[in-house]
């Protein structure tokens, strides 16, 4: 298996219009060329979380059959990206018309509104099912914060220029992949959740073969690999950010989304007791 289990390819009459909308959105953004700063990347964090939330709702079968194809994986991320891009375009026009003081604020507020509403809906479903359990999600976030902080401080001391140049975007990449690593490790070692991504499952299995597995499980190796890779990527992007800050931050933002999305997905699943 090359792709994770659960990935569904929607019918062509869903894929084609969605692809047209996404490509049109990207093309218009290319023409408008809105600025991309650390604040821009952070404004899209709620959208990254929204995509994962919508996928959890899909797994809970909360969408009508006529719409559920838009929220399967990986289509849900394309759907979310298209809506986020259109919101970015709307924010750019409102800013140009003097109706908004900040494009980033508009994008962030809209994304936060959507994310909060759907996340709350997800939690309420878990509460109604009697499976609501916030303990391990809270532990996951706390441990992630500690791990990411230690990693970022270490990078700041070792490569001061890297931390200074990549800034908040670089820190977000490290935190996002630490969240994915920690949530996956806790799910695998403590909650007994099966890992569907083949590469991740392989690393977890290798961790279980190490002498430390009997004491702390095998998930620690996955956390280490995720954090180290994030630090290496951020370090490699130093010159790119210096030379092409707009393009570099877009790519770093996408890399952060690859970690933050699965991490938030895991946390929400743990919260509603699905797969645990």
C-alpha atoms as an extended CHARMM CRD file, in Angstrom:
* protein
*
       276  EXT
         1         1  UNK       CA              0.0000000000        0.0000000000        0.0000000000  PROA      1               0.0000000000
         2         2  UNK       CA              1.3360000000        3.4160000000       -1.0000000000  PROA      2               0.0000000000
         3         3  UNK       CA             -1.4440000000        5.7240000000        0.2100000000  PROA      3               0.0000000000
         4         4  UNK       CA             -3.1170000000        5.7080000000        3.6280000000  PROA      4               0.0000000000
         5         5  UNK       CA             -6.2270000000        3.6270000000        4.1620000000  PROA      5               0.0000000000
         6         6  UNK       CA             -9.4500000000        5.5910000000        3.9670000000  PROA      6               0.0000000000
         7         7  UNK       CA             -8.4440000000        7.6580000000        0.9410000000  PROA      7               0.0000000000
         8         8  UNK       CA            -11.3710000000        7.8290000000       -1.4480000000  PROA      8               0.0000000000
         9         9  UNK       CA            -11.3240000000        9.0670000000       -5.0390000000  PROA      9               0.0000000000
        10        10  UNK       CA            -14.6260000000       10.8870000000       -5.6440000000  PROA      10              0.0000000000
        11        11  UNK       CA            -16.5190000000       10.5340000000       -8.9420000000  PROA      11              0.0000000000
        12        12  UNK       CA            -15.3850000000       12.6400000000      -11.8710000000  PROA      12              0.0000000000
        13        13  UNK       CA            -18.3650000000       15.0000000000      -11.6160000000  PROA      13              0.0000000000
        14        14  UNK       CA            -17.0480000000       16.0300000000       -8.1880000000  PROA      14              0.0000000000
        15        15  UNK       CA            -13.3440000000       16.0530000000       -9.0100000000  PROA      15              0.0000000000
        16        16  UNK       CA            -13.5830000000       18.1080000000      -12.2120000000  PROA      16              0.0000000000
        17        17  UNK       CA            -15.6120000000       21.0900000000      -10.8850000000  PROA      17              0.0000000000
        18        18  UNK       CA            -13.5840000000       21.1280000000       -7.6720000000  PROA      18              0.0000000000
        19        19  UNK       CA            -10.3250000000       21.0970000000       -9.6230000000  PROA      19              0.0000000000
        20        20  UNK       CA            -11.5730000000       23.9150000000      -11.8520000000  PROA      20              0.0000000000
        21        21  UNK       CA            -12.5070000000       26.0300000000       -8.8170000000  PROA      21              0.0000000000
        22        22  UNK       CA             -9.1640000000       25.3840000000       -7.1200000000  PROA      22              0.0000000000
        23        23  UNK       CA             -7.1160000000       26.0980000000      -10.2450000000  PROA      23              0.0000000000
        24        24  UNK       CA             -9.1190000000       29.2460000000      -10.9280000000  PROA      24              0.0000000000
        25        25  UNK       CA             -8.5720000000       30.3950000000       -7.3490000000  PROA      25              0.0000000000
        26        26  UNK       CA             -4.8310000000       29.7530000000       -7.5700000000  PROA      26              0.0000000000
        27        27  UNK       CA             -4.6360000000       31.5730000000      -10.9050000000  PROA      27              0.0000000000
        28        28  UNK       CA             -6.4370000000       34.6290000000       -9.5410000000  PROA      28              0.0000000000
        29        29  UNK       CA             -4.2320000000       34.6630000000       -6.4550000000  PROA      29              0.0000000000
        30        30  UNK       CA             -1.1940000000       34.4730000000       -8.7370000000  PROA      30              0.0000000000
        31        31  UNK       CA             -2.4170000000       37.5770000000      -10.5780000000  PROA      31              0.0000000000
        32        32  UNK       CA             -3.3350000000       39.4780000000       -7.3980000000  PROA      32              0.0000000000
        33        33  UNK       CA             -0.0700000000       38.4310000000       -5.6980000000  PROA      33              0.0000000000
        34        34  UNK       CA             -1.1560000000       39.3310000000       -2.1460000000  PROA      34              0.0000000000
        35        35  UNK       CA              1.7150000000       39.6930000000        0.3440000000  PROA      35              0.0000000000
        36        36  UNK       CA              2.7440000000       36.6010000000        2.2890000000  PROA      36              0.0000000000
        37        37  UNK       CA              4.2470000000       37.2070000000        5.7300000000  PROA      37              0.0000000000
        38        38  UNK       CA              4.3860000000       35.3170000000        9.0080000000  PROA      38              0.0000000000
        39        39  UNK       CA              1.0040000000       36.8530000000        9.8110000000  PROA      39              0.0000000000
        40        40  UNK       CA             -0.4260000000       35.4880000000        6.5530000000  PROA      40              0.0000000000
        41        41  UNK       CA              0.6970000000       31.9610000000        7.3420000000  PROA      41              0.0000000000
        42        42  UNK       CA             -0.7320000000       32.1760000000       10.8560000000  PROA      42              0.0000000000
        43        43  UNK       CA             -4.0280000000       33.4350000000        9.4360000000  PROA      43              0.0000000000
        44        44  UNK       CA             -4.3740000000       30.1330000000        7.5960000000  PROA      44              0.0000000000
        45        45  UNK       CA             -3.8060000000       27.9760000000       10.6880000000  PROA      45              0.0000000000
        46        46  UNK       CA             -7.5640000000       27.8360000000       11.4560000000  PROA      46              0.0000000000
        47        47  UNK       CA             -8.1600000000       26.6780000000        7.8770000000  PROA      47              0.0000000000
        48        48  UNK       CA             -5.6570000000       23.8570000000        8.3300000000  PROA      48              0.0000000000
        49        49  UNK       CA             -7.5750000000       22.8320000000       11.4400000000  PROA      49              0.0000000000
        50        50  UNK       CA            -10.9010000000       23.1780000000        9.6210000000  PROA      50              0.0000000000
        51        51  UNK       CA             -9.9560000000       20.6330000000        6.9730000000  PROA      51              0.0000000000
        52        52  UNK       CA             -9.1860000000       18.0270000000        9.6310000000  PROA      52              0.0000000000
        53        53  UNK       CA            -12.3890000000       18.8330000000       11.5060000000  PROA      53              0.0000000000
        54        54  UNK       CA            -14.5030000000       18.3690000000        8.3930000000  PROA      54              0.0000000000
        55        55  UNK       CA            -12.8320000000       15.0220000000        7.7350000000  PROA      55              0.0000000000
        56        56  UNK       CA            -13.6490000000       13.8550000000       11.2710000000  PROA      56              0.0000000000
        57        57  UNK       CA            -17.2860000000       14.8250000000       10.6760000000  PROA      57              0.0000000000
        58        58  UNK       CA            -17.1630000000       12.8160000000        7.4620000000  PROA      58              0.0000000000
        59        59  UNK       CA            -15.8970000000        9.8140000000        9.4170000000  PROA      59              0.0000000000
        60        60  UNK       CA            -18.7770000000       10.3340000000       11.8530000000  PROA      60              0.0000000000
        61        61  UNK       CA            -21.1510000000       10.3020000000        8.8400000000  PROA      61              0.0000000000
        62        62  UNK       CA            -22.5590000000       13.7510000000        9.5710000000  PROA      62              0.0000000000
        63        63  UNK       CA            -22.8120000000       15.0170000000        5.9950000000  PROA      63              0.0000000000
        64        64  UNK       CA            -25.7170000000       14.2980000000        3.6460000000  PROA      64              0.0000000000
        65        65  UNK       CA            -24.9290000000       11.7070000000        0.9890000000  PROA      65              0.0000000000
        66        66  UNK       CA            -25.1220000000       14.3480000000       -1.7440000000  PROA      66              0.0000000000
        67        67  UNK       CA            -22.2290000000       16.3060000000       -0.1790000000  PROA      67              0.0000000000
        68        68  UNK       CA            -20.1020000000       13.7130000000        1.5920000000  PROA      68              0.0000000000
        69        69  UNK       CA            -17.8360000000       13.1840000000       -1.4380000000  PROA      69              0.0000000000
        70        70  UNK       CA            -16.4760000000       16.6970000000       -0.8610000000  PROA      70              0.0000000000
        71        71  UNK       CA            -15.3210000000       15.7870000000        2.6360000000  PROA      71              0.0000000000
        72        72  UNK       CA            -13.6400000000       12.4260000000        2.1500000000  PROA      72              0.0000000000
        73        73  UNK       CA             -9.8570000000       12.2410000000        2.1790000000  PROA      73              0.0000000000
        74        74  UNK       CA             -8.0210000000       13.7380000000        0.3680000000  PROA      74              0.0000000000
        75        75  UNK       CA            -10.8440000000       15.7150000000       -1.2870000000  PROA      75              0.0000000000
        76        76  UNK       CA            -11.7130000000       17.5210000000        1.9520000000  PROA      76              0.0000000000
        77        77  UNK       CA             -8.3510000000       19.2940000000        1.9090000000  PROA      77              0.0000000000
        78        78  UNK       CA             -8.9030000000       20.4480000000       -1.6740000000  PROA      78              0.0000000000
        79        79  UNK       CA            -12.3650000000       21.6830000000       -0.7140000000  PROA      79              0.0000000000
        80        80  UNK       CA            -10.9830000000       23.5680000000        2.2790000000  PROA      80              0.0000000000
        81        81  UNK       CA             -8.0990000000       25.0070000000        0.2550000000  PROA      81              0.0000000000
        82        82  UNK       CA            -10.5000000000       26.3000000000       -2.3940000000  PROA      82              0.0000000000
        83        83  UNK       CA            -12.7300000000       28.0310000000        0.1720000000  PROA      83              0.0000000000
        84        84  UNK       CA             -9.6960000000       29.4310000000        2.0020000000  PROA      84              0.0000000000
        85        85  UNK       CA             -8.2780000000       30.7360000000       -1.2690000000  PROA      85              0.0000000000
        86        86  UNK       CA            -11.5570000000       32.4030000000       -2.1910000000  PROA      86              0.0000000000
        87        87  UNK       CA            -11.6330000000       34.0010000000        1.2740000000  PROA      87              0.0000000000
        88        88  UNK       CA             -8.0970000000       35.2800000000        0.6860000000  PROA      88              0.0000000000
        89        89  UNK       CA             -9.2190000000       36.7920000000       -2.6060000000  PROA      89              0.0000000000
        90        90  UNK       CA            -12.2600000000       38.3960000000       -0.9640000000  PROA      90              0.0000000000
        91        91  UNK       CA            -10.0390000000       39.8090000000        1.7780000000  PROA      91              0.0000000000
        92        92  UNK       CA             -7.6840000000       41.2600000000       -0.8280000000  PROA      92              0.0000000000
        93        93  UNK       CA            -10.5290000000       43.0200000000       -2.6370000000  PROA      93              0.0000000000
        94        94  UNK       CA            -12.0000000000       44.3360000000        0.6230000000  PROA      94              0.0000000000
        95        95  UNK       CA             -8.5770000000       45.6200000000        1.6460000000  PROA      95              0.0000000000
        96        96  UNK       CA             -8.0680000000       47.3230000000       -1.7200000000  PROA      96              0.0000000000
        97        97  UNK       CA            -11.4940000000       48.9520000000       -1.3600000000  PROA      97              0.0000000000
        98        98  UNK       CA            -10.6030000000       50.2220000000        2.0840000000  PROA      98              0.0000000000
        99        99  UNK       CA            -13.2270000000       48.0560000000        3.7970000000  PROA      99              0.0000000000
       100       100  UNK       CA            -10.6710000000       45.9960000000        5.7140000000  PROA      100             0.0000000000
       101       101  UNK       CA             -7.5920000000       47.1140000000        7.6120000000  PROA      101             0.0000000000
       102       102  UNK       CA             -5.8270000000       43.8010000000        7.1770000000  PROA      102             0.0000000000
       103       103  UNK       CA             -6.1410000000       40.9190000000        4.7260000000  PROA      103             0.0000000000
       104       104  UNK       CA             -4.6560000000       38.5360000000        7.2900000000  PROA      104             0.0000000000
       105       105  UNK       CA             -7.1700000000       39.5550000000        9.9560000000  PROA      105             0.0000000000
       106       106  UNK       CA            -10.0810000000       38.9280000000        7.5880000000  PROA      106             0.0000000000
       107       107  UNK       CA             -8.7640000000       35.5110000000        6.5390000000  PROA      107             0.0000000000
       108       108  UNK       CA             -7.9670000000       34.5310000000       10.1250000000  PROA      108             0.0000000000
       109       109  UNK       CA            -11.3300000000       35.6350000000       11.5470000000  PROA      109             0.0000000000
       110       110  UNK       CA            -13.3480000000       33.8420000000        8.8750000000  PROA      110             0.0000000000
       111       111  UNK       CA            -11.2660000000       30.6900000000        9.2240000000  PROA      111             0.0000000000
       112       112  UNK       CA            -11.4730000000       30.7570000000       13.0080000000  PROA      112             0.0000000000
       113       113  UNK       CA            -15.2450000000       31.1610000000       12.8400000000  PROA      113             0.0000000000
       114       114  UNK       CA            -15.6350000000       28.1110000000       10.6100000000  PROA      114             0.0000000000
       115       115  UNK       CA            -13.1600000000       26.0340000000       12.6200000000  PROA      115             0.0000000000
       116       116  UNK       CA            -14.7650000000       26.8370000000       15.9740000000  PROA      116             0.0000000000
       117       117  UNK       CA            -18.2950000000       26.1010000000       14.7570000000  PROA      117             0.0000000000
       118       118  UNK       CA            -17.4520000000       22.7260000000       13.2180000000  PROA      118             0.0000000000
       119       119  UNK       CA            -15.0930000000       21.7010000000       16.0400000000  PROA      119             0.0000000000
       120       120  UNK       CA            -17.8010000000       22.5050000000       18.5860000000  PROA      120             0.0000000000
       121       121  UNK       CA            -20.2650000000       20.4630000000       16.5640000000  PROA      121             0.0000000000
       122       122  UNK       CA            -17.8030000000       17.5510000000       16.5710000000  PROA      122             0.0000000000
       123       123  UNK       CA            -17.3240000000       17.7130000000       20.3410000000  PROA      123             0.0000000000
       124       124  UNK       CA            -21.1060000000       17.8470000000       20.8920000000  PROA      124             0.0000000000
       125       125  UNK       CA            -21.4920000000       14.6930000000       18.8200000000  PROA      125             0.0000000000
       126       126  UNK       CA            -18.9400000000       12.9410000000       21.0230000000  PROA      126             0.0000000000
       127       127  UNK       CA            -20.8190000000       14.1710000000       24.0970000000  PROA      127             0.0000000000
       128       128  UNK       CA            -24.1280000000       12.8790000000       22.7690000000  PROA      128             0.0000000000
       129       129  UNK       CA            -22.5860000000        9.5010000000       21.9270000000  PROA      129             0.0000000000
       130       130  UNK       CA            -21.1850000000        9.2730000000       25.4520000000  PROA      130             0.0000000000
       131       131  UNK       CA            -17.6280000000        8.9220000000       24.1540000000  PROA      131             0.0000000000
       132       132  UNK       CA            -16.3600000000       12.4220000000       24.9390000000  PROA      132             0.0000000000
       133       133  UNK       CA            -12.9140000000       12.0930000000       26.5340000000  PROA      133             0.0000000000
       134       134  UNK       CA            -10.6920000000       15.2090000000       26.7280000000  PROA      134             0.0000000000
       135       135  UNK       CA             -7.8840000000       13.8100000000       28.9120000000  PROA      135             0.0000000000
       136       136  UNK       CA             -5.5080000000       12.4720000000       26.2750000000  PROA      136             0.0000000000
       137       137  UNK       CA             -6.1250000000       15.3210000000       23.8200000000  PROA      137             0.0000000000
       138       138  UNK       CA             -5.1300000000       17.8040000000       26.5310000000  PROA      138             0.0000000000
       139       139  UNK       CA             -2.0520000000       15.7450000000       27.4080000000  PROA      139             0.0000000000
       140       140  UNK       CA             -1.1640000000       15.6260000000       23.7120000000  PROA      140             0.0000000000
       141       141  UNK       CA             -1.2670000000       19.4050000000       23.3500000000  PROA      141             0.0000000000
       142       142  UNK       CA              0.7620000000       19.9650000000       26.5300000000  PROA      142             0.0000000000
       143       143  UNK       CA              3.4470000000       17.4400000000       25.5800000000  PROA      143             0.0000000000
       144       144  UNK       CA              3.5730000000       18.8660000000       22.0550000000  PROA      144             0.0000000000
       145       145  UNK       CA              4.1200000000       22.3580000000       23.4360000000  PROA      145             0.0000000000
       146       146  UNK       CA              7.0180000000       21.1580000000       25.5760000000  PROA      146             0.0000000000
       147       147  UNK       CA              8.6240000000       19.1240000000       22.7770000000  PROA      147             0.0000000000
       148       148  UNK       CA              8.2400000000       21.9140000000       20.1900000000  PROA      148             0.0000000000
       149       149  UNK       CA              9.5670000000       24.5440000000       22.6060000000  PROA      149             0.0000000000
       150       150  UNK       CA             12.6610000000       22.4710000000       23.4260000000  PROA      150             0.0000000000
       151       151  UNK       CA             13.2800000000       21.7860000000       19.7330000000  PROA      151             0.0000000000
       152       152  UNK       CA             12.8760000000       25.4480000000       18.7540000000  PROA      152             0.0000000000
       153       153  UNK       CA             15.1090000000       26.6990000000       21.5750000000  PROA      153             0.0000000000
       154       154  UNK       CA             17.7430000000       24.1520000000       20.5630000000  PROA      154             0.0000000000
       155       155  UNK       CA             17.5570000000       25.3360000000       16.9530000000  PROA      155             0.0000000000
       156       156  UNK       CA             17.7320000000       28.9740000000       18.0670000000  PROA      156             0.0000000000
       157       157  UNK       CA             20.8950000000       28.2720000000       20.0360000000  PROA      157             0.0000000000
       158       158  UNK       CA             22.4880000000       26.1100000000       17.3510000000  PROA      158             0.0000000000
       159       159  UNK       CA             21.4060000000       28.0650000000       14.2480000000  PROA      159             0.0000000000
       160       160  UNK       CA             20.4280000000       31.5380000000       15.4100000000  PROA      160             0.0000000000
       161       161  UNK       CA             20.0620000000       32.8680000000       11.8710000000  PROA      161             0.0000000000
       162       162  UNK       CA             17.6480000000       30.1000000000       10.8940000000  PROA      162             0.0000000000
       163       163  UNK       CA             15.2540000000       30.8530000000       13.7470000000  PROA      163             0.0000000000
       164       164  UNK       CA             15.4700000000       34.5910000000       13.1350000000  PROA      164             0.0000000000
       165       165  UNK       CA             14.9250000000       34.3850000000        9.3650000000  PROA      165             0.0000000000
       166       166  UNK       CA             12.1670000000       31.7590000000        9.2660000000  PROA      166             0.0000000000
       167       167  UNK       CA             10.4600000000       33.3150000000       12.2960000000  PROA      167             0.0000000000
       168       168  UNK       CA              6.9510000000       32.3450000000       13.2870000000  PROA      168             0.0000000000
       169       169  UNK       CA              6.4770000000       30.2980000000       10.1230000000  PROA      169             0.0000000000
       170       170  UNK       CA              9.4670000000       28.1340000000       10.9740000000  PROA      170             0.0000000000
       171       171  UNK       CA              8.2400000000       27.6830000000       14.5350000000  PROA      171             0.0000000000
       172       172  UNK       CA              4.8230000000       26.6730000000       13.2090000000  PROA      172             0.0000000000
       173       173  UNK       CA              6.4010000000       23.9540000000       11.0560000000  PROA      173             0.0000000000
       174       174  UNK       CA              8.1740000000       22.5050000000       14.0900000000  PROA      174             0.0000000000
       175       175  UNK       CA              5.0760000000       22.6750000000       16.3090000000  PROA      175             0.0000000000
       176       176  UNK       CA              2.8260000000       21.1750000000       13.6200000000  PROA      176             0.0000000000
       177       177  UNK       CA              4.9870000000       18.1320000000       13.0310000000  PROA      177             0.0000000000
       178       178  UNK       CA              5.6150000000       17.7180000000       16.7450000000  PROA      178             0.0000000000
       179       179  UNK       CA              1.8160000000       17.6250000000       17.2000000000  PROA      179             0.0000000000
       180       180  UNK       CA              1.4760000000       14.9900000000       14.5040000000  PROA      180             0.0000000000
       181       181  UNK       CA              4.2830000000       12.9650000000       16.0720000000  PROA      181             0.0000000000
       182       182  UNK       CA              3.0830000000       13.1770000000       19.6700000000  PROA      182             0.0000000000
       183       183  UNK       CA             -0.5820000000       12.5360000000       18.8260000000  PROA      183             0.0000000000
       184       184  UNK       CA              0.3530000000        9.5390000000       16.6840000000  PROA      184             0.0000000000
       185       185  UNK       CA              2.6290000000        8.1490000000       19.4070000000  PROA      185             0.0000000000
       186       186  UNK       CA             -0.0100000000        8.5120000000       22.1210000000  PROA      186             0.0000000000
       187       187  UNK       CA             -2.6570000000        7.0030000000       19.8950000000  PROA      187             0.0000000000
       188       188  UNK       CA             -0.4390000000        4.0630000000       18.9660000000  PROA      188             0.0000000000
       189       189  UNK       CA              1.2080000000        3.3290000000       22.3240000000  PROA      189             0.0000000000
       190       190  UNK       CA             -1.5780000000        4.2030000000       24.7570000000  PROA      190             0.0000000000
       191       191  UNK       CA             -4.9290000000        4.2270000000       22.9910000000  PROA      191             0.0000000000
       192       192  UNK       CA             -4.2580000000        1.3250000000       20.6690000000  PROA      192             0.0000000000
       193       193  UNK       CA             -5.0380000000        3.2420000000       17.4930000000  PROA      193             0.0000000000
       194       194  UNK       CA             -3.8350000000        1.6050000000       14.2840000000  PROA      194             0.0000000000
       195       195  UNK       CA             -1.6730000000        3.7890000000       12.0360000000  PROA      195             0.0000000000
       196       196  UNK       CA             -2.9630000000        3.8940000000        8.4510000000  PROA      196             0.0000000000
       197       197  UNK       CA             -0.0530000000        5.7160000000        6.7820000000  PROA      197             0.0000000000
       198       198  UNK       CA              2.4290000000        3.0410000000        5.6210000000  PROA      198             0.0000000000
       199       199  UNK       CA              5.6010000000        5.0990000000        6.2080000000  PROA      199             0.0000000000
       200       200  UNK       CA              4.4570000000        6.1320000000        9.6930000000  PROA      200             0.0000000000
       201       201  UNK       CA              3.4470000000        2.5590000000       10.5360000000  PROA      201             0.0000000000
       202       202  UNK       CA              6.9140000000        1.3510000000        9.5150000000  PROA      202             0.0000000000
       203       203  UNK       CA              8.6530000000        3.8350000000       11.8390000000  PROA      203             0.0000000000
       204       204  UNK       CA              6.3420000000        2.8630000000       14.7100000000  PROA      204             0.0000000000
       205       205  UNK       CA              7.0600000000       -0.8030000000       14.1110000000  PROA      205             0.0000000000
       206       206  UNK       CA             10.8050000000       -0.1330000000       14.1360000000  PROA      206             0.0000000000
       207       207  UNK       CA             10.3650000000        1.7240000000       17.4280000000  PROA      207             0.0000000000
       208       208  UNK       CA              8.6530000000       -1.3300000000       18.8910000000  PROA      208             0.0000000000
       209       209  UNK       CA             11.6950000000       -3.4390000000       18.0260000000  PROA      209             0.0000000000
       210       210  UNK       CA             14.0580000000       -1.2540000000       20.0700000000  PROA      210             0.0000000000
       211       211  UNK       CA             15.0160000000       -2.1700000000       23.6640000000  PROA      211             0.0000000000
       212       212  UNK       CA             13.1840000000        0.9030000000       24.9640000000  PROA      212             0.0000000000
       213       213  UNK       CA              9.8150000000       -0.3530000000       23.6710000000  PROA      213             0.0000000000
       214       214  UNK       CA              9.0810000000       -2.1980000000       26.8930000000  PROA      214             0.0000000000
       215       215  UNK       CA              9.4480000000        0.9850000000       28.9290000000  PROA      215             0.0000000000
       216       216  UNK       CA              8.1620000000        3.8720000000       26.8330000000  PROA      216             0.0000000000
       217       217  UNK       CA              6.6570000000        2.1740000000       23.7680000000  PROA      217             0.0000000000
       218       218  UNK       CA              7.7530000000        2.6480000000       20.1790000000  PROA      218             0.0000000000
       219       219  UNK       CA              6.0850000000        5.9690000000       19.4730000000  PROA      219             0.0000000000
       220       220  UNK       CA              8.9980000000        8.0470000000       20.7730000000  PROA      220             0.0000000000
       221       221  UNK       CA             10.9790000000        7.1880000000       17.6420000000  PROA      221             0.0000000000
       222       222  UNK       CA              8.2160000000        8.5840000000       15.4540000000  PROA      222             0.0000000000
       223       223  UNK       CA              8.1700000000       11.8180000000       17.4830000000  PROA      223             0.0000000000
       224       224  UNK       CA             11.9480000000       12.0990000000       17.1560000000  PROA      224             0.0000000000
       225       225  UNK       CA             11.8760000000       11.5070000000       13.4070000000  PROA      225             0.0000000000
       226       226  UNK       CA              9.0970000000       14.0670000000       12.8610000000  PROA      226             0.0000000000
       227       227  UNK       CA             10.7680000000       16.7720000000       14.9420000000  PROA      227             0.0000000000
       228       228  UNK       CA             14.2360000000       16.2150000000       13.4750000000  PROA      228             0.0000000000
       229       229  UNK       CA             12.8750000000       16.2960000000        9.9270000000  PROA      229             0.0000000000
       230       230  UNK       CA             10.9870000000       19.5120000000       10.6990000000  PROA      230             0.0000000000
       231       231  UNK       CA             14.1500000000       21.1350000000       12.0720000000  PROA      231             0.0000000000
       232       232  UNK       CA             16.1610000000       20.0310000000        9.0380000000  PROA      232             0.0000000000
       233       233  UNK       CA             13.5440000000       21.3910000000        6.6260000000  PROA      233             0.0000000000
       234       234  UNK       CA             13.3660000000       24.7370000000        8.4170000000  PROA      234             0.0000000000
       235       235  UNK       CA             17.1690000000       24.9630000000        8.3930000000  PROA      235             0.0000000000
       236       236  UNK       CA             17.3090000000       24.2320000000        4.6650000000  PROA      236             0.0000000000
       237       237  UNK       CA             14.7940000000       26.9960000000        3.9930000000  PROA      237             0.0000000000
       238       238  UNK       CA             16.8990000000       29.7770000000        5.5140000000  PROA      238             0.0000000000
       239       239  UNK       CA             18.4090000000       30.9640000000        2.2350000000  PROA      239             0.0000000000
       240       240  UNK       CA             15.1540000000       30.4430000000        0.3670000000  PROA      240             0.0000000000
       241       241  UNK       CA             13.3230000000       32.6980000000        2.8200000000  PROA      241             0.0000000000
       242       242  UNK       CA             16.0400000000       35.3410000000        2.4460000000  PROA      242             0.0000000000
       243       243  UNK       CA             15.9060000000       35.2910000000       -1.3540000000  PROA      243             0.0000000000
       244       244  UNK       CA             12.2190000000       34.5900000000       -2.0310000000  PROA      244             0.0000000000
       245       245  UNK       CA             10.3430000000       35.2510000000        1.2150000000  PROA      245             0.0000000000
       246       246  UNK       CA              6.8700000000       35.1110000000       -0.3470000000  PROA      246             0.0000000000
       247       247  UNK       CA              7.3300000000       31.8050000000       -2.1350000000  PROA      247             0.0000000000
       248       248  UNK       CA              9.3130000000       30.2630000000        0.7130000000  PROA      248             0.0000000000
       249       249  UNK       CA              6.6580000000       31.0700000000        3.3020000000  PROA      249             0.0000000000
       250       250  UNK       CA              3.9390000000       29.6110000000        1.0730000000  PROA      250             0.0000000000
       251       251  UNK       CA              5.8560000000       26.3410000000        0.8210000000  PROA      251             0.0000000000
       252       252  UNK       CA              6.6390000000       26.3180000000        4.5550000000  PROA      252             0.0000000000
       253       253  UNK       CA              2.9620000000       26.9640000000        5.2590000000  PROA      253             0.0000000000
       254       254  UNK       CA              2.0260000000       23.9310000000        3.1590000000  PROA      254             0.0000000000
       255       255  UNK       CA              4.6150000000       21.8430000000        4.9930000000  PROA      255             0.0000000000
       256       256  UNK       CA              3.1530000000       22.9900000000        8.3040000000  PROA      256             0.0000000000
       257       257  UNK       CA             -0.3270000000       21.9950000000        7.1010000000  PROA      257             0.0000000000
       258       258  UNK       CA              0.9050000000       18.4650000000        6.3700000000  PROA      258             0.0000000000
       259       259  UNK       CA              1.7530000000       18.1340000000       10.0680000000  PROA      259             0.0000000000
       260       260  UNK       CA             -0.9510000000       20.2480000000       11.7130000000  PROA      260             0.0000000000
       261       261  UNK       CA             -3.8080000000       18.6670000000        9.7590000000  PROA      261             0.0000000000
       262       262  UNK       CA             -3.1510000000       15.0620000000       10.8360000000  PROA      262             0.0000000000
       263       263  UNK       CA             -2.3160000000       16.2110000000       14.3660000000  PROA      263             0.0000000000
       264       264  UNK       CA             -5.6260000000       18.0330000000       14.8100000000  PROA      264             0.0000000000
       265       265  UNK       CA             -7.4100000000       15.1000000000       13.1840000000  PROA      265             0.0000000000
       266       266  UNK       CA             -5.9150000000       12.7400000000       15.7820000000  PROA      266             0.0000000000
       267       267  UNK       CA             -6.8290000000       15.0220000000       18.6740000000  PROA      267             0.0000000000
       268       268  UNK       CA            -10.4520000000       15.3250000000       17.5640000000  PROA      268             0.0000000000
       269       269  UNK       CA            -10.7430000000       11.5750000000       17.0750000000  PROA      269             0.0000000000
       270       270  UNK       CA             -9.3800000000       11.0020000000       20.5780000000  PROA      270             0.0000000000
       271       271  UNK       CA            -11.8040000000       13.6010000000       21.9380000000  PROA      271             0.0000000000
       272       272  UNK       CA            -14.8840000000       11.9090000000       20.4880000000  PROA      272             0.0000000000
       273       273  UNK       CA            -13.5610000000        8.4350000000       21.2320000000  PROA      273             0.0000000000
       274       274  UNK       CA            -13.3660000000        7.2650000000       17.6330000000  PROA      274             0.0000000000
       275       275  UNK       CA            -10.6480000000        4.7100000000       16.9400000000  PROA      275             0.0000000000
       276       276  UNK       CA             -9.4850000000        4.7270000000       20.5560000000  PROA      276             0.0000000000
